[in-house]
PDB file of C-alpha atoms in Angstrom:
ATOM      1  CA  SER A   1      -9.277 -12.570  23.099  1.00  0.00           C
ATOM      2  CA  PRO A   2      -6.909 -12.852  20.104  1.00  0.00           C
ATOM      3  CA  VAL A   3      -5.423 -16.314  19.595  1.00  0.00           C
ATOM      4  CA  PRO A   4      -1.760 -16.633  20.728  1.00  0.00           C
ATOM      5  CA  ALA A   5       0.857 -16.453  17.979  1.00  0.00           C
ATOM      6  CA  ALA A   6       1.809 -20.115  18.349  1.00  0.00           C
ATOM      7  CA  ARG A   7      -1.716 -21.195  17.410  1.00  0.00           C
ATOM      8  CA  ARG A   8      -2.123 -19.019  14.332  1.00  0.00           C
ATOM      9  CA  SER A   9      -2.424 -21.301  11.343  1.00  0.00           C
ATOM     10  CA  ALA A  10      -2.073 -18.699   8.602  1.00  0.00           C
ATOM     11  CA  ARG A  11      -0.599 -15.227   8.626  1.00  0.00           C
ATOM     12  CA  PRO A  12      -1.174 -12.458   6.066  1.00  0.00           C
ATOM     13  CA  ALA A  13       1.629 -11.142   3.870  1.00  0.00           C
ATOM     14  CA  PRO A  14       4.896 -10.333   5.689  1.00  0.00           C
ATOM     15  CA  ALA A  15       4.160  -6.607   5.425  1.00  0.00           C
ATOM     16  CA  GLU A  16       1.279  -7.201   7.831  1.00  0.00           C
ATOM     17  CA  ALA A  17       3.148  -8.487  10.855  1.00  0.00           C
ATOM     18  CA  GLU A  18       0.419  -7.725  13.407  1.00  0.00           C
ATOM     19  CA  PRO A  19      -3.343  -7.170  13.267  1.00  0.00           C
ATOM     20  CA  TYR A  20      -3.128  -3.646  14.768  1.00  0.00           C
ATOM     21  CA  ILE A  21      -0.551  -1.099  13.665  1.00  0.00           C
ATOM     22  CA  GLY A  22      -0.563   1.380  16.559  1.00  0.00           C
ATOM     23  CA  LEU A  23      -0.748   5.157  16.328  1.00  0.00           C
ATOM     24  CA  ARG A  24       0.759   5.771  12.893  1.00  0.00           C
ATOM     25  CA  PRO A  25      -1.447   6.000   9.771  1.00  0.00           C
ATOM     26  CA  TYR A  26      -2.056   2.891   7.695  1.00  0.00           C
ATOM     27  CA  SER A  27      -0.029   2.561   4.516  1.00  0.00           C
ATOM     28  CA  GLU A  28      -1.296   1.289   1.174  1.00  0.00           C
ATOM     29  CA  ARG A  29       0.344  -2.100   1.744  1.00  0.00           C
ATOM     30  CA  GLU A  30      -1.745  -2.460   4.931  1.00  0.00           C
ATOM     31  CA  ARG A  31      -5.044  -2.042   3.102  1.00  0.00           C
ATOM     32  CA  THR A  32      -6.141  -5.563   4.053  1.00  0.00           C
ATOM     33  CA  LEU A  33      -6.032  -4.596   7.739  1.00  0.00           C
ATOM     34  CA  PHE A  34      -8.060  -1.407   7.352  1.00  0.00           C
ATOM     35  CA  PHE A  35     -11.784  -1.822   8.021  1.00  0.00           C
ATOM     36  CA  GLY A  36     -14.909   0.243   8.516  1.00  0.00           C
ATOM     37  CA  ARG A  37     -14.395   2.995   5.923  1.00  0.00           C
ATOM     38  CA  ASP A  38     -15.647   1.501   2.647  1.00  0.00           C
ATOM     39  CA  GLU A  39     -18.673   3.809   2.373  1.00  0.00           C
ATOM     40  CA  ASP A  40     -16.565   6.874   3.139  1.00  0.00           C
ATOM     41  CA  ALA A  41     -14.110   5.864   0.427  1.00  0.00           C
ATOM     42  CA  VAL A  42     -16.856   5.537  -2.196  1.00  0.00           C
ATOM     43  CA  ARG A  43     -18.479   8.850  -1.310  1.00  0.00           C
ATOM     44  CA  LEU A  44     -15.187  10.718  -1.254  1.00  0.00           C
ATOM     45  CA  ARG A  45     -14.042   9.184  -4.522  1.00  0.00           C
ATOM     46  CA  ASN A  46     -17.280  10.257  -6.221  1.00  0.00           C
ATOM     47  CA  LYS A  47     -16.870  13.807  -4.930  1.00  0.00           C
ATOM     48  CA  ILE A  48     -13.301  13.983  -6.185  1.00  0.00           C
ATOM     49  CA  PHE A  49     -14.275  12.989  -9.716  1.00  0.00           C
ATOM     50  CA  ALA A  50     -17.325  15.289  -9.706  1.00  0.00           C
ATOM     51  CA  ASP A  51     -15.497  18.529  -8.910  1.00  0.00           C
ATOM     52  CA  GLN A  52     -12.150  20.139  -9.583  1.00  0.00           C
ATOM     53  CA  ILE A  53     -11.346  20.711  -5.918  1.00  0.00           C
ATOM     54  CA  THR A  54     -12.559  18.853  -2.814  1.00  0.00           C
ATOM     55  CA  VAL A  55     -11.809  19.634   0.821  1.00  0.00           C
ATOM     56  CA  LEU A  56     -11.551  16.630   3.157  1.00  0.00           C
ATOM     57  CA  TYR A  57     -11.533  17.531   6.848  1.00  0.00           C
ATOM     58  CA  ALA A  58     -11.937  15.778  10.178  1.00  0.00           C
ATOM     59  CA  PRO A  59     -10.954  15.969  13.849  1.00  0.00           C
ATOM     60  CA  SER A  60      -7.403  14.891  14.617  1.00  0.00           C
ATOM     61  CA  GLY A  61      -6.971  11.125  14.903  1.00  0.00           C
ATOM     62  CA  VAL A  62     -10.107  10.157  12.968  1.00  0.00           C
ATOM     63  CA  GLY A  63      -8.070   8.597  10.151  1.00  0.00           C
ATOM     64  CA  LYS A  64      -7.954  10.914   7.115  1.00  0.00           C
ATOM     65  CA  THR A  65      -4.495   9.815   6.025  1.00  0.00           C
ATOM     66  CA  SER A  66      -5.268   6.128   6.537  1.00  0.00           C
ATOM     67  CA  LEU A  67      -8.438   6.455   4.466  1.00  0.00           C
ATOM     68  CA  LEU A  68      -6.578   8.223   1.680  1.00  0.00           C
ATOM     69  CA  LYS A  69      -3.607   5.870   1.560  1.00  0.00           C
ATOM     70  CA  THR A  70      -5.392   2.537   1.920  1.00  0.00           C
ATOM     71  CA  LEU A  71      -8.632   3.029  -0.001  1.00  0.00           C
ATOM     72  CA  VAL A  72      -9.040   6.315  -1.833  1.00  0.00           C
ATOM     73  CA  VAL A  73      -5.695   6.590  -3.654  1.00  0.00           C
ATOM     74  CA  PRO A  74      -5.669   2.925  -4.824  1.00  0.00           C
ATOM     75  CA  ASP A  75      -9.328   3.198  -5.885  1.00  0.00           C
ATOM     76  CA  LEU A  76      -8.638   6.359  -7.878  1.00  0.00           C
ATOM     77  CA  ARG A  77      -5.770   4.624  -9.650  1.00  0.00           C
ATOM     78  CA  ALA A  78      -8.063   1.680 -10.352  1.00  0.00           C
ATOM     79  CA  GLN A  79     -10.410   4.188 -12.019  1.00  0.00           C
ATOM     80  CA  ASP A  80      -7.609   4.943 -14.496  1.00  0.00           C
ATOM     81  CA  ALA A  81      -6.373   8.204 -13.013  1.00  0.00           C
ATOM     82  CA  VAL A  82      -2.803   9.372 -12.463  1.00  0.00           C
ATOM     83  CA  VAL A  83      -2.732  10.005  -8.723  1.00  0.00           C
ATOM     84  CA  VAL A  84      -0.168  12.068  -6.829  1.00  0.00           C
ATOM     85  CA  TYR A  85      -0.186  11.774  -3.036  1.00  0.00           C
ATOM     86  CA  PHE A  86       1.813  14.655  -1.562  1.00  0.00           C
ATOM     87  CA  ASP A  87       2.375  15.717   2.053  1.00  0.00           C
ATOM     88  CA  ASP A  88       5.825  17.355   2.138  1.00  0.00           C
ATOM     89  CA  TRP A  89       5.252  21.032   2.916  1.00  0.00           C
ATOM     90  CA  ARG A  90       8.689  22.041   4.146  1.00  0.00           C
ATOM     91  CA  GLU A  91       9.361  24.214   1.113  1.00  0.00           C
ATOM     92  CA  GLN A  92       7.364  27.250   0.114  1.00  0.00           C
ATOM     93  CA  SER A  93       8.263  26.522  -3.510  1.00  0.00           C
ATOM     94  CA  THR A  94       5.976  24.417  -5.682  1.00  0.00           C
ATOM     95  CA  ALA A  95       8.989  22.620  -7.160  1.00  0.00           C
ATOM     96  CA  PRO A  96       8.624  19.464  -4.983  1.00  0.00           C
ATOM     97  CA  LEU A  97       4.961  19.112  -5.963  1.00  0.00           C
ATOM     98  CA  LYS A  98       5.777  19.541  -9.645  1.00  0.00           C
ATOM     99  CA  ALA A  99       8.538  16.947  -9.337  1.00  0.00           C
ATOM    100  CA  ALA A 100       6.074  14.530  -7.709  1.00  0.00           C
ATOM    101  CA  ILE A 101       3.634  15.050 -10.595  1.00  0.00           C
ATOM    102  CA  GLN A 102       6.367  14.356 -13.138  1.00  0.00           C
ATOM    103  CA  ALA A 103       7.436  11.225 -11.246  1.00  0.00           C
ATOM    104  CA  ALA A 104       3.863   9.947 -11.127  1.00  0.00           C
ATOM    105  CA  GLY A 105       3.500  10.515 -14.839  1.00  0.00           C
ATOM    106  CA  ALA A 106       6.738   8.659 -15.543  1.00  0.00           C
ATOM    107  CA  ALA A 107       5.632   5.748 -13.343  1.00  0.00           C
ATOM    108  CA  GLU A 108       2.441   5.532 -15.393  1.00  0.00           C
ATOM    109  CA  GLY A 109       4.425   5.422 -18.636  1.00  0.00           C
ATOM    110  CA  ALA A 110       3.963   9.107 -19.440  1.00  0.00           C
ATOM    111  CA  PRO A 111       7.359  10.781 -18.937  1.00  0.00           C
ATOM    112  CA  THR A 112       7.417  14.542 -19.450  1.00  0.00           C
ATOM    113  CA  SER A 113      10.100  17.188 -19.862  1.00  0.00           C
ATOM    114  CA  PRO A 114       8.665  20.582 -18.925  1.00  0.00           C
ATOM    115  CA  GLU A 115      10.642  23.731 -19.533  1.00  0.00           C
ATOM    116  CA  PRO A 116      12.540  25.148 -16.539  1.00  0.00           C
ATOM    117  CA  GLY A 117      10.189  27.336 -14.553  1.00  0.00           C
ATOM    118  CA  ALA A 118       7.070  25.686 -15.966  1.00  0.00           C
ATOM    119  CA  SER A 119       3.914  26.429 -13.986  1.00  0.00           C
ATOM    120  CA  LEU A 120       1.839  23.861 -12.131  1.00  0.00           C
ATOM    121  CA  VAL A 121      -0.773  24.083 -14.888  1.00  0.00           C
ATOM    122  CA  GLN A 122       1.826  23.404 -17.571  1.00  0.00           C
ATOM    123  CA  VAL A 123       3.311  20.405 -15.726  1.00  0.00           C
ATOM    124  CA  ALA A 124      -0.140  18.959 -15.019  1.00  0.00           C
ATOM    125  CA  GLU A 125      -1.254  19.478 -18.602  1.00  0.00           C
ATOM    126  CA  MET A 126       1.809  17.690 -19.965  1.00  0.00           C
ATOM    127  CA  VAL A 127       1.179  14.653 -17.743  1.00  0.00           C
ATOM    128  CA  VAL A 128      -2.526  14.532 -18.589  1.00  0.00           C
ATOM    129  CA  LYS A 129      -1.837  14.724 -22.325  1.00  0.00           C
ATOM    130  CA  ALA A 130       0.969  12.165 -22.193  1.00  0.00           C
ATOM    131  CA  ALA A 131      -0.975   9.693 -20.039  1.00  0.00           C
ATOM    132  CA  GLU A 132      -4.345  10.423 -21.686  1.00  0.00           C
ATOM    133  CA  ARG A 133      -5.894  10.140 -18.237  1.00  0.00           C
ATOM    134  CA  PRO A 134      -7.074  12.554 -15.553  1.00  0.00           C
ATOM    135  CA  LEU A 135      -4.640  13.765 -12.901  1.00  0.00           C
ATOM    136  CA  ILE A 136      -5.612  13.814  -9.231  1.00  0.00           C
ATOM    137  CA  LEU A 137      -3.526  15.682  -6.655  1.00  0.00           C
ATOM    138  CA  VAL A 138      -4.114  14.470  -3.097  1.00  0.00           C
ATOM    139  CA  LEU A 139      -2.564  17.159  -0.892  1.00  0.00           C
ATOM    140  CA  ASP A 140      -2.577  15.677   2.598  1.00  0.00           C
ATOM    141  CA  GLN A 141      -1.641  17.252   5.935  1.00  0.00           C
ATOM    142  CA  PHE A 142      -2.404  20.595   4.354  1.00  0.00           C
ATOM    143  CA  GLU A 143      -2.594  22.251   7.755  1.00  0.00           C
ATOM    144  CA  THR A 144       1.210  21.917   7.838  1.00  0.00           C
ATOM    145  CA  PHE A 145       1.460  24.209   4.821  1.00  0.00           C
ATOM    146  CA  LEU A 146      -0.865  26.716   6.498  1.00  0.00           C
ATOM    147  CA  ILE A 147       1.263  26.651   9.646  1.00  0.00           C
ATOM    148  CA  LEU A 148       4.679  26.855   8.010  1.00  0.00           C
ATOM    149  CA  HIS A 149       3.832  29.341   5.266  1.00  0.00           C
ATOM    150  CA  ALA A 150       0.989  31.405   6.735  1.00  0.00           C
ATOM    151  CA  TRP A 151       2.605  34.641   5.514  1.00  0.00           C
ATOM    152  CA  HIS A 152       3.873  33.268   2.202  1.00  0.00           C
ATOM    153  CA  LEU A 153       0.960  31.388   0.607  1.00  0.00           C
ATOM    154  CA  ASP A 154       2.140  32.039  -2.927  1.00  0.00           C
ATOM    155  CA  PRO A 155       3.149  30.658  -5.316  1.00  0.00           C
ATOM    156  CA  LEU A 156       1.130  27.570  -4.258  1.00  0.00           C
ATOM    157  CA  ARG A 157      -2.125  29.472  -3.740  1.00  0.00           C
ATOM    158  CA  SER A 158      -1.896  31.210  -7.117  1.00  0.00           C
ATOM    159  CA  GLU A 159      -0.822  28.102  -9.002  1.00  0.00           C
ATOM    160  CA  LEU A 160      -3.505  25.883  -7.455  1.00  0.00           C
ATOM    161  CA  ALA A 161      -6.111  28.487  -8.329  1.00  0.00           C
ATOM    162  CA  ALA A 162      -4.872  28.597 -11.916  1.00  0.00           C
ATOM    163  CA  LEU A 163      -5.030  24.794 -12.121  1.00  0.00           C
ATOM    164  CA  VAL A 164      -8.583  24.670 -10.754  1.00  0.00           C
ATOM    165  CA  ARG A 165      -9.706  27.350 -13.240  1.00  0.00           C
ATOM    166  CA  SER A 166      -7.954  25.723 -16.196  1.00  0.00           C
ATOM    167  CA  ASN A 167      -9.356  23.260 -18.714  1.00  0.00           C
ATOM    168  CA  VAL A 168      -6.818  20.620 -17.668  1.00  0.00           C
ATOM    169  CA  ASP A 169      -8.470  17.356 -16.593  1.00  0.00           C
ATOM    170  CA  ALA A 170      -7.087  17.654 -13.082  1.00  0.00           C
ATOM    171  CA  HIS A 171      -8.720  17.333  -9.657  1.00  0.00           C
ATOM    172  CA  VAL A 172      -7.336  18.561  -6.329  1.00  0.00           C
ATOM    173  CA  VAL A 173      -7.986  17.188  -2.839  1.00  0.00           C
ATOM    174  CA  LEU A 174      -7.037  19.296   0.182  1.00  0.00           C
ATOM    175  CA  ALA A 175      -6.993  17.153   3.342  1.00  0.00           C
ATOM    176  CA  LEU A 176      -6.584  18.834   6.719  1.00  0.00           C
ATOM    177  CA  ARG A 177      -7.697  18.892  10.341  1.00  0.00           C
ATOM    178  CA  GLU A 178     -11.030  20.621  10.729  1.00  0.00           C
ATOM    179  CA  GLU A 179      -9.741  23.325  13.076  1.00  0.00           C
ATOM    180  CA  PHE A 180      -7.795  24.682  10.082  1.00  0.00           C
ATOM    181  CA  LEU A 181     -10.849  25.283   7.904  1.00  0.00           C
ATOM    182  CA  ALA A 182     -10.897  28.934   8.976  1.00  0.00           C
ATOM    183  CA  PRO A 183      -7.225  29.553   8.013  1.00  0.00           C
ATOM    184  CA  LEU A 184      -7.897  27.756   4.714  1.00  0.00           C
ATOM    185  CA  ASP A 185     -10.405  30.483   3.850  1.00  0.00           C
ATOM    186  CA  VAL A 186      -7.518  32.655   2.634  1.00  0.00           C
ATOM    187  CA  PHE A 187      -7.499  30.478  -0.490  1.00  0.00           C
ATOM    188  CA  ARG A 188     -11.085  31.424  -1.323  1.00  0.00           C
ATOM    189  CA  ASP A 189     -10.188  34.827  -2.734  1.00  0.00           C
ATOM    190  CA  ARG A 190      -8.350  32.939  -5.502  1.00  0.00           C
ATOM    191  CA  ILE A 191     -10.557  29.797  -5.616  1.00  0.00           C
ATOM    192  CA  SER A 192     -14.197  30.845  -5.373  1.00  0.00           C
ATOM    193  CA  THR A 193     -15.370  27.197  -5.488  1.00  0.00           C
ATOM    194  CA  LEU A 194     -13.107  26.154  -2.604  1.00  0.00           C
ATOM    195  CA  PHE A 195     -15.880  24.894  -0.321  1.00  0.00           C
ATOM    196  CA  ARG A 196     -18.341  23.750  -2.988  1.00  0.00           C
ATOM    197  CA  SER A 197     -17.262  20.123  -2.589  1.00  0.00           C
ATOM    198  CA  THR A 198     -16.387  19.088   0.964  1.00  0.00           C
ATOM    199  CA  TYR A 199     -16.342  15.869   2.957  1.00  0.00           C
ATOM    200  CA  ARG A 200     -16.258  15.692   6.739  1.00  0.00           C
ATOM    201  CA  LEU A 201     -14.881  12.382   7.965  1.00  0.00           C
ATOM    202  CA  LEU A 202     -16.552  11.349  11.214  1.00  0.00           C
ATOM    203  CA  PRO A 203     -15.370   8.894  13.867  1.00  0.00           C
ATOM    204  CA  LEU A 204     -16.256   5.255  13.275  1.00  0.00           C
ATOM    205  CA  ILE A 205     -19.586   4.136  14.678  1.00  0.00           C
ATOM    206  CA  GLY A 206     -21.645   0.953  14.859  1.00  0.00           C
ATOM    207  CA  GLU A 207     -20.728  -1.837  12.471  1.00  0.00           C
ATOM    208  CA  GLY A 208     -17.728   0.067  11.141  1.00  0.00           C
ATOM    209  CA  ALA A 209     -16.215   0.309  14.619  1.00  0.00           C
ATOM    210  CA  GLU A 210     -16.882  -3.386  15.247  1.00  0.00           C
ATOM    211  CA  LYS A 211     -15.132  -4.315  11.990  1.00  0.00           C
ATOM    212  CA  ALA A 212     -12.093  -2.215  12.923  1.00  0.00           C
ATOM    213  CA  ILE A 213     -11.719  -4.311  16.085  1.00  0.00           C
ATOM    214  CA  VAL A 214     -12.780  -7.805  14.993  1.00  0.00           C
ATOM    215  CA  ARG A 215     -11.714  -8.203  11.377  1.00  0.00           C
ATOM    216  CA  PRO A 216      -7.958  -7.630  11.852  1.00  0.00           C
ATOM    217  CA  ALA A 217      -7.962 -10.227  14.652  1.00  0.00           C
ATOM    218  CA  GLU A 218      -9.824 -12.689  12.408  1.00  0.00           C
ATOM    219  CA  MET A 219      -7.137 -12.315   9.742  1.00  0.00           C
ATOM    220  CA  PHE A 220      -4.703 -13.769  12.276  1.00  0.00           C
ATOM    221  CA  ASP A 221      -7.096 -16.574  13.271  1.00  0.00           C
ATOM    222  CA  GLY A 222      -8.153 -14.618  16.343  1.00  0.00           C
ATOM    223  CA  SER A 223     -11.540 -13.579  17.680  1.00  0.00           C
ATOM    224  CA  TYR A 224     -13.220 -11.366  20.268  1.00  0.00           C
ATOM    225  CA  ASP A 225     -15.765 -12.482  22.814  1.00  0.00           C
ATOM    226  CA  PRO A 226     -19.051 -10.561  22.212  1.00  0.00           C
ATOM    227  CA  LEU A 227     -19.068  -9.228  25.782  1.00  0.00           C
ATOM    228  CA  LEU A 228     -15.497  -8.001  25.476  1.00  0.00           C
ATOM    229  CA  LEU A 229     -16.332  -6.368  22.137  1.00  0.00           C
ATOM    230  CA  LYS A 230     -19.317  -4.584  23.684  1.00  0.00           C
ATOM    231  CA  ALA A 231     -17.188  -3.376  26.590  1.00  0.00           C
ATOM    232  CA  LEU A 232     -14.457  -2.135  24.246  1.00  0.00           C
ATOM    233  CA  LEU A 233     -16.915  -0.190  22.094  1.00  0.00           C
ATOM    234  CA  GLU A 234     -18.308   1.487  25.190  1.00  0.00           C
ATOM    235  CA  ASP A 235     -14.916   2.253  26.708  1.00  0.00           C
ATOM    236  CA  LEU A 236     -13.539   3.647  23.430  1.00  0.00           C
ATOM    237  CA  ARG A 237     -16.377   6.064  22.797  1.00  0.00           C
ATOM    238  CA  ILE A 238     -15.293   9.568  21.804  1.00  0.00           C
ATOM    239  CA  SER A 239     -15.129  11.987  24.719  1.00  0.00           C
ATOM    240  CA  SER A 240     -17.813  14.541  25.449  1.00  0.00           C
ATOM    241  CA  ARG A 241     -15.941  17.270  23.557  1.00  0.00           C
ATOM    242  CA  PHE A 242     -17.395  15.746  20.354  1.00  0.00           C
ATOM    243  CA  GLU A 243     -20.746  14.731  21.776  1.00  0.00           C
ATOM    244  CA  ALA A 244     -21.328  18.278  23.029  1.00  0.00           C
ATOM    245  CA  ASP A 245     -22.377  19.148  19.484  1.00  0.00           C
ATOM    246  CA  PRO A 246     -25.689  17.328  18.833  1.00  0.00           C
ATOM    247  CA  ALA A 247     -25.526  18.250  15.156  1.00  0.00           C
ATOM    248  CA  ALA A 248     -22.093  16.691  14.686  1.00  0.00           C
ATOM    249  CA  GLY A 249     -23.533  13.259  14.074  1.00  0.00           C
ATOM    250  CA  HIS A 250     -20.785  11.335  15.832  1.00  0.00           C
ATOM    251  CA  GLY A 251     -23.317   9.113  17.606  1.00  0.00           C
ATOM    252  CA  GLY A 252     -20.888   7.543  20.058  1.00  0.00           C
ATOM    253  CA  GLY A 253     -18.062   6.973  17.604  1.00  0.00           C
ATOM    254  CA  VAL A 254     -14.916   5.313  18.882  1.00  0.00           C
ATOM    255  CA  ASP A 255     -11.557   6.930  19.542  1.00  0.00           C
ATOM    256  CA  LEU A 256      -9.340   5.294  16.901  1.00  0.00           C
ATOM    257  CA  PRO A 257      -5.932   6.025  18.483  1.00  0.00           C
ATOM    258  CA  PHE A 258      -7.044   4.400  21.728  1.00  0.00           C
ATOM    259  CA  LEU A 259      -8.623   1.544  19.771  1.00  0.00           C
ATOM    260  CA  GLN A 260      -5.250   0.780  18.233  1.00  0.00           C
ATOM    261  CA  ILE A 261      -3.424   0.992  21.550  1.00  0.00           C
ATOM    262  CA  VAL A 262      -5.911  -1.177  23.454  1.00  0.00           C
ATOM    263  CA  CYS A 263      -6.355  -3.810  20.743  1.00  0.00           C
ATOM    264  CA  GLN A 264      -2.620  -3.980  20.144  1.00  0.00           C
ATOM    265  CA  ARG A 265      -2.092  -4.612  23.851  1.00  0.00           C
ATOM    266  CA  LEU A 266      -4.804  -7.290  23.964  1.00  0.00           C
TER     267      LEU A 266
END
C-alpha cells in the first residue's frame, strides 16, 4: 500500500499535493502524475498535424480532456505551434473563440489587431502570419456546443468550415463524447472531410493501466503489492456495457474514475 505521509522522503512540486487527483480532469501542471497515455498522445499529435480537422472521441470518463491538457497540448506547443485550448461554449457567438486565438498569439509574441467583425479565418490568418507558426485549435467538450446550440449551429459551423477550406496553416481538433458523433454529422454538409481523420480513445489496458496505478504512488515514495495491483486491475475492469462489443477492442480496460477514487482512498 502507499507509504504514509510521514515516511515520504521527497514530494513532487507543490502543485502535485497527492498522487491521485480524483474525478476531475488532469491539468497541464499535473502532467508528471499522468501515466499510460504516451502512445495515444503521439498518434493523436501526428493525426492533428497531418490533417486540417481531426475528431477525437471516446466514452465518458476515459480521459480525453486529461490527455489533451497534460500531453497533447504541451507537445504541440513543443512542436512550435500556437495552440488554443477552448471549452467555453456558453455563447453562440464565435467572439470568445476569436478572443482566445488573439490571446494565444499575444502570449507567443504575435499580438494582432483584427478589424471589428473579422471572421475566424481572418483572425487565424493574422496570428499565423504574425507568429510564423501553425495554429492549432483544440475545441474540447464539443458535445456541450451541440447540446446548447443544436438549433443555432452558425456562425461557428460556417466559420469553422471556411477555416478548414482555407489556405491558412491552421488545424482543428473537435473532442467530444462518442455518443455525440451522430449529432456532429450536421457539420459534414459544410465540412466534407469531417470524419477523414478521427481518433477513438479507448480505456486503459495492460501496462498502461498498471502505470496509472503504480507510478503516481512511486513519485511519493509509495508502492503497491503485486497481489493488490492484480486485484485492483481485475476489480476496476470496465463493465460489460463496453465488453458487449467484441470489435470495440477494450480488452478489459479499467474504469478510470473508479481507479482514481479507489487509489485515492488507499
